[in-house]
Short mmCIF file of C-alpha atoms in Angstrom, two decimals:
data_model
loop_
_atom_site.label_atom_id
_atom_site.label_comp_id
_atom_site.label_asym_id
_atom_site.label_seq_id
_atom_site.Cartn_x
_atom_site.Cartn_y
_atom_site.Cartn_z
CA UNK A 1 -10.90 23.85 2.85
CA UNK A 2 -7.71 22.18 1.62
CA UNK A 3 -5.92 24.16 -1.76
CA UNK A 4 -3.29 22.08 -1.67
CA UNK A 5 -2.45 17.97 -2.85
CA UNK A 6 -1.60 14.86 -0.47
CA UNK A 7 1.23 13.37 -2.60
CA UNK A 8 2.16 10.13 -0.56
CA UNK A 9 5.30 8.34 -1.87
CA UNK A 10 5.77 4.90 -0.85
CA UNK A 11 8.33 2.23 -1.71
CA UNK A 12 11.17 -0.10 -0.49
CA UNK A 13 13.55 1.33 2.19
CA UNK A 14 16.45 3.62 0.71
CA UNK A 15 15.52 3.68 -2.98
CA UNK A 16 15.67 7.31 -2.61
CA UNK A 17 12.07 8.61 -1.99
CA UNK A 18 12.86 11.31 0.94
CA UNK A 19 15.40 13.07 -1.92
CA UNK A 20 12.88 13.01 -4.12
CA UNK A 21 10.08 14.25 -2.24
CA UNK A 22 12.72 17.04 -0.44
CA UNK A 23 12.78 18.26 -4.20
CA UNK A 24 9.87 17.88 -5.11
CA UNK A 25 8.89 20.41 -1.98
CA UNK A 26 11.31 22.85 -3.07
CA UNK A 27 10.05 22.84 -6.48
CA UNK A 28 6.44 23.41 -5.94
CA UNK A 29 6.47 24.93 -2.76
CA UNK A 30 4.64 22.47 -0.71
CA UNK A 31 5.19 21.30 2.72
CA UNK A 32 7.87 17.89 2.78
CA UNK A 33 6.02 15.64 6.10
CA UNK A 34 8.51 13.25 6.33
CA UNK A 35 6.42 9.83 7.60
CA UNK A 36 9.38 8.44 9.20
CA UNK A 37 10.21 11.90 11.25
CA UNK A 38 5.98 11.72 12.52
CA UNK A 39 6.08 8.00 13.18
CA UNK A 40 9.43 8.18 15.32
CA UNK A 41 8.13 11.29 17.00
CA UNK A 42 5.08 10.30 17.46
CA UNK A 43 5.73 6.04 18.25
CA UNK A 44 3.72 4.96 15.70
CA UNK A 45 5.58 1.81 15.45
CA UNK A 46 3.69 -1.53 14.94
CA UNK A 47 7.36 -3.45 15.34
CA UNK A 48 10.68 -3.97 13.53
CA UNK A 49 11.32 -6.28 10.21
CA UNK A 50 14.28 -7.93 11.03
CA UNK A 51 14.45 -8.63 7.12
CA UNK A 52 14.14 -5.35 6.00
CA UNK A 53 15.91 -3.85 9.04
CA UNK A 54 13.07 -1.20 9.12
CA UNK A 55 10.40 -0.47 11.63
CA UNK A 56 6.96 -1.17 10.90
CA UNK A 57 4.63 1.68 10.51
CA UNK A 58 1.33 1.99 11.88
CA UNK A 59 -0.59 3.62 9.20
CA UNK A 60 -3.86 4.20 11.07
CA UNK A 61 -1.89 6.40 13.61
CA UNK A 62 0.26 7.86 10.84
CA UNK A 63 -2.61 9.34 8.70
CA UNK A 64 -4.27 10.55 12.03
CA UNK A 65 -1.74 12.31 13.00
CA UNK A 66 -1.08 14.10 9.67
CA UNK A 67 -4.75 14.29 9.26
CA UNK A 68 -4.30 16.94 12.55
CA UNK A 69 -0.75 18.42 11.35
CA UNK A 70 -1.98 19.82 7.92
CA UNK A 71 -5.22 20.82 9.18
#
């Protein structure tokens, strides 16, 4: 059984969430799973905004795949 929190931090691309989360790891000591490092790793890519410049994220595959990495 899990001890530990799922802190997901979402928001609009380069507002500064990885720094915060990086700290917020150090801080507490819990484990920084970058979604953006699984999701290009992984191609969990549902396409590209051409607005946003960004890639699209496939969730479902996302939160499978962490579901098995902090397990």
């Amino acid at each position: 059984m899990r001890t530990s929190p799922n802190i997901i931090i979402t928001g609009t691309p380069g507002v500064g969430k990885t720094v915060h989360c990086e700290q917020l790891a150090q801080e507490t000591e819990l484990k920084h799973l970058s979604i953006n490092q699984v999701a290009k790793e992984r191609g969990c890519y549902d396409g590209f905004d051409e607005k946003l410049k960004s890639h699209i994220v496939d969730e479902d595959k996302v939160f499978n795949i962490c579901v098995l990495i902090c397990n």
